[in-house]
Short mmCIF file of C-alpha atoms in Angstrom, two decimals:
data_model
loop_
_atom_site.label_atom_id
_atom_site.label_comp_id
_atom_site.label_asym_id
_atom_site.label_seq_id
_atom_site.Cartn_x
_atom_site.Cartn_y
_atom_site.Cartn_z
CA MET A 30 194.79 177.01 174.31
CA SER A 31 191.99 178.72 172.40
CA ASP A 32 192.75 181.13 169.55
CA PHE A 33 189.72 183.06 170.82
CA PRO A 34 190.64 185.43 173.70
CA LEU A 35 188.56 184.36 176.71
CA THR A 36 187.39 186.91 179.25
CA GLN A 37 186.76 185.91 182.87
CA VAL A 38 183.02 185.87 182.18
CA ASP A 39 183.66 183.56 179.20
CA LEU A 40 185.68 181.17 181.32
CA ASP A 41 183.10 181.22 184.13
CA ALA A 42 180.35 180.48 181.59
CA LEU A 43 182.30 177.54 180.15
CA THR A 44 182.97 176.22 183.66
CA ALA A 45 179.31 176.44 184.63
CA LEU A 46 178.27 174.69 181.42
CA GLY A 47 180.88 172.00 181.99
CA ARG A 48 179.27 171.26 185.37
CA TYR A 49 175.56 171.81 184.72
CA ARG A 50 175.57 170.93 180.99
CA LEU A 51 172.47 172.92 179.86
CA LEU A 52 171.79 176.42 181.20
CA THR A 53 169.78 179.52 180.38
CA VAL A 54 171.16 183.02 180.83
CA GLN A 55 169.22 183.48 184.07
CA SER A 56 170.49 180.16 185.42
CA MET A 57 174.07 181.22 184.64
CA ILE A 58 173.46 184.42 186.60
CA ARG A 59 172.16 182.31 189.50
CA ALA A 60 175.37 180.26 189.26
CA GLY A 61 177.46 183.44 189.63
CA VAL A 62 178.75 183.64 186.06
CA ALA A 63 177.76 187.31 185.70
CA ARG A 64 175.41 189.89 187.14
CA ASP A 65 174.25 191.62 183.96
CA ALA A 66 172.12 189.59 181.55
CA THR A 67 172.78 191.92 178.61
CA HIS A 68 176.56 191.67 178.93
CA LEU A 69 176.41 187.91 179.52
CA GLY A 70 174.17 187.43 176.47
CA ALA A 71 176.65 189.36 174.32
CA ARG A 72 179.54 187.20 175.51
CA LEU A 73 177.56 183.99 174.88
CA ARG A 74 176.75 185.10 171.35
CA ALA A 75 180.44 185.83 170.74
CA LEU A 76 181.33 182.35 172.01
CA HIS A 77 178.68 180.88 169.72
CA LYS A 78 180.09 182.79 166.75
CA ALA A 79 183.51 181.32 167.61
CA LYS A 80 181.87 177.83 167.63
CA ILE A 81 182.67 177.37 171.33
CA LEU A 82 179.02 177.19 172.40
CA GLU A 83 175.78 175.93 170.91
CA HIS A 84 172.24 177.00 171.76
CA THR A 85 168.60 176.30 171.06
CA GLY A 86 166.71 178.45 168.61
CA PRO A 87 163.72 180.62 169.54
CA VAL A 88 160.85 178.66 171.07
CA PHE A 89 157.41 180.28 171.33
CA VAL A 90 154.53 178.83 173.32
CA SER A 91 151.00 180.18 173.18
CA GLY A 92 150.21 182.00 176.40
CA GLN A 93 153.87 181.95 177.54
CA GLY A 94 155.60 183.87 174.77
CA ARG A 95 159.25 183.26 174.00
CA LEU A 96 160.92 180.66 176.20
CA PRO A 97 164.55 181.14 177.28
CA ALA A 98 167.26 179.61 175.13
CA PHE A 99 169.56 176.90 176.47
CA TRP A 100 173.32 177.03 175.98
CA TRP A 101 175.82 174.17 176.04
CA LEU A 102 179.42 173.39 175.14
CA SER A 103 180.31 172.47 171.58
CA GLU A 104 183.04 169.93 170.89
CA LYS A 105 185.45 172.85 170.56
CA GLY A 106 184.17 174.39 173.79
CA ALA A 107 184.60 171.12 175.67
CA GLU A 108 188.19 170.85 174.40
CA ILE A 109 188.97 174.43 175.43
CA LEU A 110 187.52 173.93 178.91
CA SER A 111 189.43 170.66 179.29
CA MET A 112 192.70 172.49 178.59
CA GLU A 113 191.78 175.38 180.90
CA ILE A 114 190.95 173.23 183.95
CA GLY A 115 193.22 170.26 183.24
CA GLN A 116 190.39 167.74 183.41
CA PRO A 117 188.49 165.92 180.66
CA VAL A 118 185.18 167.52 179.67
CA LYS A 119 182.78 166.16 177.09
CA ARG A 120 180.13 167.87 175.01
CA PRO A 121 176.66 166.96 176.32
CA ARG A 122 174.95 164.02 174.62
CA THR A 123 171.34 165.00 174.89
CA LYS A 124 167.99 164.96 173.16
CA ALA A 125 166.67 168.11 171.51
CA VAL A 126 165.16 170.61 173.93
CA SER A 127 161.43 170.83 173.26
CA ALA A 128 158.98 173.49 174.42
CA ARG A 129 157.33 170.91 176.69
CA ARG A 130 160.66 170.15 178.37
CA ASN A 131 161.92 173.73 178.58
CA GLN A 132 160.67 174.58 182.09
CA HIS A 133 161.65 171.19 183.50
CA LEU A 134 165.20 171.44 182.17
CA GLU A 135 165.59 174.96 183.51
CA GLY A 136 164.38 173.70 186.90
CA ILE A 137 166.92 170.88 186.86
CA GLY A 138 169.71 173.41 186.38
CA ARG A 139 168.39 175.66 189.16
CA THR A 140 168.15 172.66 191.50
CA ALA A 141 171.74 171.57 190.89
CA ILE A 142 172.98 175.13 191.37
CA MET A 143 171.17 175.39 194.70
CA PHE A 144 172.47 172.05 195.92
CA ASP A 145 176.01 173.28 195.23
CA LYS A 146 175.29 176.52 197.13
CA LEU A 147 173.91 174.63 200.13
CA CYS A 148 176.90 172.31 200.27
CA GLU A 149 179.32 175.22 199.92
CA GLN A 150 177.74 176.85 202.97
CA ILE A 151 178.03 173.71 205.12
CA GLY A 152 181.54 172.85 203.90
CA ALA A 153 180.52 169.76 201.93
CA ALA A 154 182.12 168.70 198.64
CA VAL A 155 179.76 167.77 195.79
CA ALA A 156 180.72 165.24 193.15
CA SER A 157 179.87 165.68 189.48
CA TYR A 158 176.23 165.28 188.40
CA SER A 159 174.56 162.73 186.20
CA PHE A 160 171.53 164.28 184.48
CA GLU A 161 168.49 162.50 183.07
CA PHE A 162 168.62 164.59 179.89
CA GLU A 163 171.99 163.10 178.90
CA TYR A 164 172.64 159.70 177.41
CA SER A 165 174.87 157.24 179.22
CA GLY A 166 177.46 157.16 176.46
CA ASN A 167 178.00 153.43 176.88
CA ARG A 168 178.29 151.27 173.82
CA GLY A 169 175.76 148.72 172.68
CA GLU A 170 172.11 148.67 173.72
CA ALA A 171 172.63 151.16 176.55
CA ALA A 172 174.22 153.82 174.32
CA PHE A 173 171.02 155.88 174.28
CA GLU A 174 169.85 155.08 177.81
CA ARG A 175 169.38 158.01 180.15
CA ALA A 176 172.50 158.69 182.22
CA THR A 177 170.62 158.32 185.53
CA ALA A 178 168.62 155.22 184.56
CA LEU A 179 168.43 152.58 187.32
CA ARG A 180 167.28 149.22 185.97
CA LEU A 181 165.43 147.26 188.63
CA THR A 182 164.10 143.71 188.39
CA ASP A 183 160.70 144.75 187.04
CA ALA A 184 160.93 148.53 186.82
CA LEU A 185 163.00 151.41 185.49
CA LEU A 186 163.70 154.44 187.69
CA ILE A 187 165.09 157.61 186.10
CA PRO A 188 165.90 160.28 188.70
CA ASP A 189 166.41 163.78 187.33
CA MET A 190 169.89 163.94 188.85
CA LEU A 191 172.33 161.78 190.79
CA THR A 192 175.35 162.96 192.75
CA SER A 193 176.96 162.64 196.18
CA ALA A 194 178.02 165.05 198.91
CA THR A 195 180.98 164.47 201.22
CA LEU A 196 180.36 166.20 204.54
CA LYS A 197 183.02 167.82 206.72
CA ASP A 198 183.26 164.70 208.86
CA GLY A 199 184.22 162.66 205.79
CA ARG A 200 180.87 160.90 205.33
CA ALA A 201 179.79 160.63 201.70
CA ARG A 202 176.03 160.75 201.12
CA PRO A 203 174.40 159.57 197.88
CA VAL A 204 171.81 162.04 196.64
CA ALA A 205 169.02 161.84 194.06
CA LEU A 206 167.37 165.10 193.05
CA GLU A 207 163.97 165.57 191.42
CA TYR A 208 162.57 168.79 190.01
CA GLU A 209 158.79 168.70 189.71
CA ASN A 210 157.12 171.38 187.61
CA GLY A 211 153.97 169.37 186.95
CA SER A 212 154.45 169.30 183.15
CA GLY A 213 151.00 170.83 182.83
CA LEU A 214 149.58 168.81 185.73
CA SER A 215 149.10 170.55 189.07
CA ASP A 216 148.72 167.51 191.34
CA GLY A 217 152.27 166.16 191.34
CA ARG A 218 151.29 162.85 189.76
CA ASN A 219 154.47 162.77 187.64
CA PHE A 220 156.61 162.43 190.73
CA LEU A 221 154.14 160.35 192.72
CA ALA A 222 154.13 157.79 189.89
CA LYS A 223 157.84 157.25 190.58
CA LEU A 224 157.34 156.30 194.24
CA PRO A 225 156.85 152.52 193.69
CA SER A 226 160.12 152.41 191.73
CA TYR A 227 161.86 154.51 194.37
CA ALA A 228 160.61 152.08 197.04
CA LYS A 229 162.29 149.21 195.20
CA ALA A 230 165.48 151.15 194.48
CA LEU A 231 165.80 152.26 198.13
CA SER A 232 165.06 148.86 199.65
CA ALA A 233 167.77 147.17 201.71
CA GLU A 234 167.81 144.30 199.22
CA VAL A 235 168.39 146.48 196.13
CA GLN A 236 170.16 149.72 197.21
CA ALA A 237 170.27 150.82 193.56
CA ILE A 238 171.31 154.44 194.18
CA GLU A 239 174.07 153.49 196.59
CA LYS A 240 175.44 150.89 194.19
CA ARG A 241 175.36 153.27 191.23
CA LEU A 242 177.37 155.85 193.18
CA GLY A 243 179.62 153.31 194.90
CA LEU A 244 178.59 154.33 198.40
CA VAL A 245 177.13 152.52 201.41
CA ALA A 246 175.36 155.36 203.26
CA PRO A 247 171.57 155.72 202.95
CA PRO A 248 170.64 158.21 200.20
CA ARG A 249 168.72 161.46 200.37
CA VAL A 250 166.02 162.11 197.75
CA LEU A 251 165.34 165.83 197.24
CA VAL A 252 161.99 166.71 195.69
CA VAL A 253 162.08 170.34 194.55
CA CYS A 254 158.75 171.79 193.40
CA ALA A 255 158.01 174.68 191.06
CA ASP A 256 155.51 176.24 193.48
CA ASP A 257 153.87 175.79 196.86
CA GLY A 258 150.63 174.43 195.43
CA LEU A 259 152.47 171.58 193.77
CA LEU A 260 154.43 170.87 196.95
CA GLN A 261 151.28 170.72 199.06
CA SER A 262 149.57 168.48 196.50
CA ILE A 263 152.44 165.99 196.61
CA ARG A 264 152.40 165.99 200.41
CA ASN A 265 148.64 165.58 200.57
CA ASN A 266 148.56 162.76 197.99
CA TRP A 267 151.53 160.81 199.36
CA PRO A 268 150.49 157.15 199.66
CA SER A 269 149.72 155.75 203.09
CA LEU A 270 152.82 154.40 204.82
CA ASN A 271 153.02 150.89 206.25
CA ASP A 272 156.21 152.01 207.98
CA PRO A 273 157.10 155.70 208.56
CA ARG A 274 160.71 154.83 207.76
CA ASP A 275 159.69 154.28 204.13
CA ALA A 276 159.45 158.08 203.69
CA ALA A 277 162.65 158.86 205.60
CA PRO A 278 164.86 159.43 202.51
CA PHE A 279 162.55 162.09 201.04
CA TYR A 280 162.97 165.84 201.57
CA LEU A 281 160.56 168.30 199.93
CA GLN A 282 160.77 172.05 199.31
CA THR A 283 159.95 174.69 196.68
CA ILE A 284 162.64 176.15 194.45
CA GLN A 285 161.58 179.67 195.50
CA ALA A 286 162.03 179.00 199.23
CA TRP A 287 165.37 177.29 198.59
CA GLU A 288 166.73 180.08 196.41
CA ALA A 289 165.64 182.63 199.03
CA ASN A 290 167.45 180.68 201.77
CA PRO A 291 169.90 177.89 200.87
CA MET A 292 169.75 176.70 204.52
CA VAL A 293 165.95 176.39 204.62
CA ASN A 294 164.43 173.42 206.44
CA TRP A 295 162.88 170.69 204.31
CA TYR A 296 159.42 169.19 204.63
CA ARG A 297 159.23 165.53 205.59
CA ILE A 298 156.47 162.96 205.30
CA GLY A 299 155.27 161.95 208.76
CA SER A 300 157.77 164.08 210.67
CA ALA A 301 158.68 167.71 211.35
CA PRO A 302 160.66 169.83 208.87
CA SER A 303 164.41 169.46 209.24
CA PRO A 304 167.73 170.44 207.63
CA LEU A 305 168.85 168.31 204.72
CA PHE A 306 172.02 167.34 206.59
CA PRO A 307 172.04 167.41 210.41
CA SER A 308 175.48 169.03 210.41
CA GLN A 309 174.15 172.19 208.73
#
């Protein structure tokens, strides 16, 4: 056990960081760690002083001001959480958080939190996440490959997140999640550039996502956008379909609409909006 007395907020923060890996204070509040940002910030600073947590330094961007800091488990924090929950937890292996990546990484955390909330409401169990900002941890040449990297014959697909959801009827669904904030571009081209690789990964011959997750069911690909303008741009610029079934795995929504209503219907390409899982 830790020689540092953990409060319930401390333990909830460690648990959230063990699951989502990198979080801001506001994302921890969204995850239910605490309600008051001032109190939570004080507890995080105490955990940092005890060398249980690490965090990014101040990042200032012209026109945006100070960006929120990210927190993550230290080696000591991972060991403490492992003892508390009785399961192995590792410190994140990740690249430095840059100002350019700040908003995207915060969106990834918000997206994972919302997927957990949706699945909780429909009685589905969510597996652990693989995040693109972490390294695989394998030895050799792949040691510094992104944890979600899917190597195809002539392409490399790196989803933002990979996980699976087991529904109440026992069916396990593979899920890829993408958070699109535009990275300074307002037309969604960052995500749209991934579509040829997704087409290969989702093909019946390759089934890369299913094989990575060890499942046989067709995957869902959630595309979560930072705002409605970006969502509409992606929908409007979606390539022409030779077969409407090619777009069937994709579900699109904004993070604001999803956070306002975890059960919101999702936009589809070539068909009417629908729930993510029919059982919901």
